Short mmCIF file of C-alpha atoms in Angstrom, two decimals:
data_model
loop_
_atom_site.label_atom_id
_atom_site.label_comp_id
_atom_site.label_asym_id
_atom_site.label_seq_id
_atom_site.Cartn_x
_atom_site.Cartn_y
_atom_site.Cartn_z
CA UNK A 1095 0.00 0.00 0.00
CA UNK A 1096 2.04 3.45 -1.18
CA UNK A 1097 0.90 6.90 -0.09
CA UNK A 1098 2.12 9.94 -1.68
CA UNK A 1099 2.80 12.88 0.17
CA UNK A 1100 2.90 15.74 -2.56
CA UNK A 1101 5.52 18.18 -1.72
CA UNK A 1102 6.53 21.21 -3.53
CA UNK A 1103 9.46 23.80 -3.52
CA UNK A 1104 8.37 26.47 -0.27
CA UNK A 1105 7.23 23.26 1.28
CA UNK A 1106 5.15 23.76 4.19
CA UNK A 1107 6.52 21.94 7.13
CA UNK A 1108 3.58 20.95 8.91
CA UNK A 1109 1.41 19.87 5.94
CA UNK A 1110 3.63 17.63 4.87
CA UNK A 1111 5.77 16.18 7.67
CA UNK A 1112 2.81 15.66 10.39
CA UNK A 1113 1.01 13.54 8.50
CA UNK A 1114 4.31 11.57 7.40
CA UNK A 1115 4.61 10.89 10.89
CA UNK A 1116 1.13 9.68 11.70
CA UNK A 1117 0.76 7.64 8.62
CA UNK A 1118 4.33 6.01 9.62
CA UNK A 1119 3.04 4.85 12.77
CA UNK A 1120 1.43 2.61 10.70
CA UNK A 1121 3.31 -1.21 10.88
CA UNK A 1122 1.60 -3.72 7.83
CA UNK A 1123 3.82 -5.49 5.15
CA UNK A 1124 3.82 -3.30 2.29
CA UNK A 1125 2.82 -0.11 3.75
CA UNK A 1126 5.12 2.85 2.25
CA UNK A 1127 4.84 6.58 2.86
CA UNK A 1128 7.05 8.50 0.56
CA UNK A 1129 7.38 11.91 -0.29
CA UNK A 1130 6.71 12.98 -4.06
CA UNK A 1131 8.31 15.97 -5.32
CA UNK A 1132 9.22 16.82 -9.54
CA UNK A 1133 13.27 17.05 -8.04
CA UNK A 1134 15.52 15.17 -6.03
CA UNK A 1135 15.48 17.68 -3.18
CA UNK A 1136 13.14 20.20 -1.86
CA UNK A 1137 13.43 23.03 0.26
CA UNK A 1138 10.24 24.30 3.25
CA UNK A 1139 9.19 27.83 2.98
CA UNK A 1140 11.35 28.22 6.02
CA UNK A 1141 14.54 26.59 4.69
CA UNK A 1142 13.99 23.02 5.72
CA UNK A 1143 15.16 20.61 2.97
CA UNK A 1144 14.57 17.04 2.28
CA UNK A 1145 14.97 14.32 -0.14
CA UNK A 1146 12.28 13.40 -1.93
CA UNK A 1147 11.49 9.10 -2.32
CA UNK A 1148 9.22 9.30 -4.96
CA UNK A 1149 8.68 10.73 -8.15
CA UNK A 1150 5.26 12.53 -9.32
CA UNK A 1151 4.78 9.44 -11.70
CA UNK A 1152 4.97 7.19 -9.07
CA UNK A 1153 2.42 9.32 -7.03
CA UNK A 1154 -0.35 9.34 -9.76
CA UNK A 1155 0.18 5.73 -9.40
CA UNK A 1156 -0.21 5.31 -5.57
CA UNK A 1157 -3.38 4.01 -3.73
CA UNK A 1158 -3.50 7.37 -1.48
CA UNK A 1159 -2.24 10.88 -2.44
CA UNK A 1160 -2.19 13.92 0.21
CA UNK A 1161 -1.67 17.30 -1.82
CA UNK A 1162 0.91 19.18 0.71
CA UNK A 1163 0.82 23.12 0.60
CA UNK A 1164 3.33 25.72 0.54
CA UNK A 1165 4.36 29.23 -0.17
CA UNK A 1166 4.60 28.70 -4.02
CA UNK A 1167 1.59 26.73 -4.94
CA UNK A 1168 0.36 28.84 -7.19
CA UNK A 1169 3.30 28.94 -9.05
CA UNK A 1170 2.84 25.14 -9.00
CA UNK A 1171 -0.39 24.98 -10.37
CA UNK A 1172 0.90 27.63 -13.09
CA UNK A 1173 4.00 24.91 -13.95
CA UNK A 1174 2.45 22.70 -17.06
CA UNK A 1175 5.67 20.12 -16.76
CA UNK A 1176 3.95 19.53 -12.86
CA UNK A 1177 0.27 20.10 -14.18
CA UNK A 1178 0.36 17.57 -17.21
CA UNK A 1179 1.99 14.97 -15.14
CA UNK A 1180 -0.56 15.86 -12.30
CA UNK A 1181 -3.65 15.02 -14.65
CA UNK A 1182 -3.23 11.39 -14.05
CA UNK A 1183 -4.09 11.56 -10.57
CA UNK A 1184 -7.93 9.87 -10.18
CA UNK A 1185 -9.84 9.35 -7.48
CA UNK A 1186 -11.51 6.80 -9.26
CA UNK A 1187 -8.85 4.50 -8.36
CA UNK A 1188 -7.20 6.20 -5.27
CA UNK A 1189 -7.67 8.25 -2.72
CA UNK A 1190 -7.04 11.83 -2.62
CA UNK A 1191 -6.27 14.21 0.30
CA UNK A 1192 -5.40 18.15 -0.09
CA UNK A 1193 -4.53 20.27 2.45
CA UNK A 1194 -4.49 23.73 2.51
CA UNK A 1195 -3.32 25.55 -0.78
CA UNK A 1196 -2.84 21.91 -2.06
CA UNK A 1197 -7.05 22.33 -2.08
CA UNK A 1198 -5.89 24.95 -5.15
CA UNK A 1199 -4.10 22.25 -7.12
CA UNK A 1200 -6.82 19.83 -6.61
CA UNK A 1201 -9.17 22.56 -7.94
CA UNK A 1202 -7.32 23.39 -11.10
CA UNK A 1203 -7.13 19.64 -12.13
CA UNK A 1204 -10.80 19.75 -12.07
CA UNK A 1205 -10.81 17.52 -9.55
CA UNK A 1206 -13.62 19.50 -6.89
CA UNK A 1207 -16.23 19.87 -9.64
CA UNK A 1208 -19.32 20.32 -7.68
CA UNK A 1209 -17.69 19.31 -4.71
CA UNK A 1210 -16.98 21.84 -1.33
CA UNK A 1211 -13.72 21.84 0.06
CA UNK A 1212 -11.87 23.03 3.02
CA UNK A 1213 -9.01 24.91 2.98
CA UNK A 1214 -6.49 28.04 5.15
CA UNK A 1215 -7.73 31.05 4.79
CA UNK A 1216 -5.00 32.54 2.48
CA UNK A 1217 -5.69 30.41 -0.09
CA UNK A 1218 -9.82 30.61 0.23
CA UNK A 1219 -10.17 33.57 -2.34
CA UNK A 1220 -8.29 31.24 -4.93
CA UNK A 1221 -9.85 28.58 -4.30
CA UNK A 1222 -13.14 29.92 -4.62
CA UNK A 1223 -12.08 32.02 -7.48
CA UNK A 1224 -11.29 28.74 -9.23
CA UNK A 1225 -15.06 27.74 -8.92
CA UNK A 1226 -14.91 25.95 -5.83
CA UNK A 1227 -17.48 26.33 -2.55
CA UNK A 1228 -15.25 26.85 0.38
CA UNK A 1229 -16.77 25.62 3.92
CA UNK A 1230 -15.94 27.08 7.29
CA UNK A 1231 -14.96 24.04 8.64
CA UNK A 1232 -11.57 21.78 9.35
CA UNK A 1233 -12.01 18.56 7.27
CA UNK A 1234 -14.73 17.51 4.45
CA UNK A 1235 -15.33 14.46 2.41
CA UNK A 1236 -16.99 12.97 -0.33
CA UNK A 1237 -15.96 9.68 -1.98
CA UNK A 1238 -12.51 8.70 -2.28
CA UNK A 1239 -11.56 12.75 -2.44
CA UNK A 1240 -10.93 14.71 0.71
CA UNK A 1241 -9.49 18.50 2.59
CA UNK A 1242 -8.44 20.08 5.25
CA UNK A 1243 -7.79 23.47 6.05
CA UNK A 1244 -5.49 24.77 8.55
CA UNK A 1245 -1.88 23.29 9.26
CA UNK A 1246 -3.13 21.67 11.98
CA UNK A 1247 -5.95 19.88 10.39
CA UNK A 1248 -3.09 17.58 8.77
CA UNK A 1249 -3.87 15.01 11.07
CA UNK A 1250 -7.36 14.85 10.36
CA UNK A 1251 -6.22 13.72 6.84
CA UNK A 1252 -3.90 11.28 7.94
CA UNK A 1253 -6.64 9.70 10.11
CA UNK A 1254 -9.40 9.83 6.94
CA UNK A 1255 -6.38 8.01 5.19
CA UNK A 1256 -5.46 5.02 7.99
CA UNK A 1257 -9.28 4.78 8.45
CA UNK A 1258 -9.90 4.53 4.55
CA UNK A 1259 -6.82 2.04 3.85
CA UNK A 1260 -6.30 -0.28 7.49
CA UNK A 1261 -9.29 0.09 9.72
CA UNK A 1262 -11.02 3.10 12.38
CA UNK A 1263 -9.40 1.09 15.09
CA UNK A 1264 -5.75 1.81 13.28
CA UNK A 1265 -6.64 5.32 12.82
CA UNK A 1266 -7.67 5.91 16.65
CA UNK A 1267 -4.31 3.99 17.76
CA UNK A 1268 -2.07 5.91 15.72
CA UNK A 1269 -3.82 9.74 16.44
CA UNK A 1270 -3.05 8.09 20.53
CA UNK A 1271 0.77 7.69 19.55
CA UNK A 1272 1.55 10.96 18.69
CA UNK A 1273 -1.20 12.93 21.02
CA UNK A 1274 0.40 14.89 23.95
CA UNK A 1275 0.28 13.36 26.77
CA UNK A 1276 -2.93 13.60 29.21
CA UNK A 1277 -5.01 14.78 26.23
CA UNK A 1278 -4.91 11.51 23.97
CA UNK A 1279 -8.24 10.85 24.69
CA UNK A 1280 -9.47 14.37 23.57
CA UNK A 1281 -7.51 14.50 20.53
CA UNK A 1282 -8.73 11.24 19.30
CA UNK A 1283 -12.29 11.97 20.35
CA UNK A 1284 -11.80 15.32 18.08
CA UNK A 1285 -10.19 13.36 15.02
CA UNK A 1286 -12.60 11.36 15.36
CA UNK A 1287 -15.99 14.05 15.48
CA UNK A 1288 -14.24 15.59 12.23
CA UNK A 1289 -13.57 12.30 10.48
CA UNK A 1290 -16.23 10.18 11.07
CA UNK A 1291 -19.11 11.36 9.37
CA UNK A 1292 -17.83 10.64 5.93
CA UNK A 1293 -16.13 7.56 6.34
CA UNK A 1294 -20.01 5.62 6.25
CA UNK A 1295 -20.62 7.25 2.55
CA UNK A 1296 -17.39 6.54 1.87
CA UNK A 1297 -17.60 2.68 1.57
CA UNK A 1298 -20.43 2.77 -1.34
CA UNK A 1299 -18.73 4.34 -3.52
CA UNK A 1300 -17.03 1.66 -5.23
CA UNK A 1301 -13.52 3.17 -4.52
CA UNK A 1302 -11.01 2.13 -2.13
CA UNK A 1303 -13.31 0.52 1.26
CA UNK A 1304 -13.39 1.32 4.62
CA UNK A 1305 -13.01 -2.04 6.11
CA UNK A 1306 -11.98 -3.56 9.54
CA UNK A 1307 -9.86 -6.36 8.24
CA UNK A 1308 -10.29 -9.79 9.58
CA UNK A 1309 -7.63 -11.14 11.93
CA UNK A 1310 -6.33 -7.73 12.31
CA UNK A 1311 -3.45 -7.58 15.33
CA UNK A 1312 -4.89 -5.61 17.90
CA UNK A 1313 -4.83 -1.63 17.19
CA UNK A 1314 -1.44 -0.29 19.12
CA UNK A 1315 0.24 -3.30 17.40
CA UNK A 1316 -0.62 -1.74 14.16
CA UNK A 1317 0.99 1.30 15.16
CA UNK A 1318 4.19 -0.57 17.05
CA UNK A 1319 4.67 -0.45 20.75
CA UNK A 1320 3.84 2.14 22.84
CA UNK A 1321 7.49 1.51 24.20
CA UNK A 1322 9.27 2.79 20.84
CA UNK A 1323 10.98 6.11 21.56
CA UNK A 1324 8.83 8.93 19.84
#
């Protein structure tokens, strides 16, 4: 199972590297989290660079794409070298996740067509200049496509994602891994308020199912043991 994290030149940090971690948490055979960018490197909008593990080929190709944001995004969406390859992203087939100004990108491949969509406020007038209904709200869903808005919402995403892909249960345990201490239980319980009502229309829509997988380990074991240094 390969999940594409999107991540562009004026990268923003917590877009793309919070839900990296969550998704991570994550222990099945098979189970890859890379980082797509269109160059070998790629540098945050405050200087942080990293290596990229996949190419934007290989992310059109993946069973779950998240659309990272940044500072130059609409620069990106501008780029027809990024947008041609982009076109062969389809939620048909995959899931796909924006966040933030990554909502833009998602707009200008036509992907939102009569679809809302959450995203920062920065971005909103583009976004809804681009035809798109913006909602005052963290995370939205319909299908096998959906946002978040606010750098913080990233690990609503990663939680629609692990819910869509493994199971709820794998979802809850990994939110509880990374969730400050003596407030696990209220993150998860808030992941879970803004995540949950569109993971039951999500499993008729002949795309990738929600499922609890028989003979599934037990939840933390999904996520590795609570001993492993965080």
């Amino acid at each position: 199972m390969h999940i594409a994290i999107l991540t562009f030149e004026a990268y923003n940090e917590l877009d793309s590297l919070i839900a990296l971690g969550i998704l991570n948490r994550v222990k099945r055979p098979g189970w890859r989290v890379s980082i797509a960018s269109p160059t070998s490197t790629v540098r945050s909008m405050n200087g942080v660079v990293i290596e990229s593990t996949a190419t934007l080929e290989e992310a059109c190709a993946a069973d779950a794409v998240i659309v990272g944001s940044g500072a130059q995004t609409r620069e990106v969406v501008e780029d027809p070298a990024i947008m041609g390859v982009l076109q062969g992203l389809d939620p048909g087939r995959q899931l796909l996740a924006a966040q933030c100004s990554g909502t833009l990108l998602v707009a200008k491949l036509g992907l939102l067509q009569g679809v809302p969509a959450c995203t920062d406020l920065t971005t909103k007038p583009w976004v809804v200049a681009a035809g798109v209904e913006v909602l005052n709200q963290p995370f939205y869903a319909r299908g096998n496509v959906a946002t978040a808005g606010g750098c913080l919402a990233s690990h609503y995403l990663a939680t629609w994602v692990i819910a869509r892909l493994v199971s709820l249960k794998a979802a809850e345990a990994a939110v509880h891994y990374v969730a400050p201490v003596g407030e696990k239980e209220n993150y998860i319980a808030r992941a879970l308020r803004n995540v949950t009502p569109y993971l039951a229309e999500d499993t008729g829509d002949g795309g990738v199912s929600f499922e609890e997988v028989p003979g599934d380990r037990p939840a933390l074991d999904l996520v590795g043991s609570l001993v492993d240094p965080q």
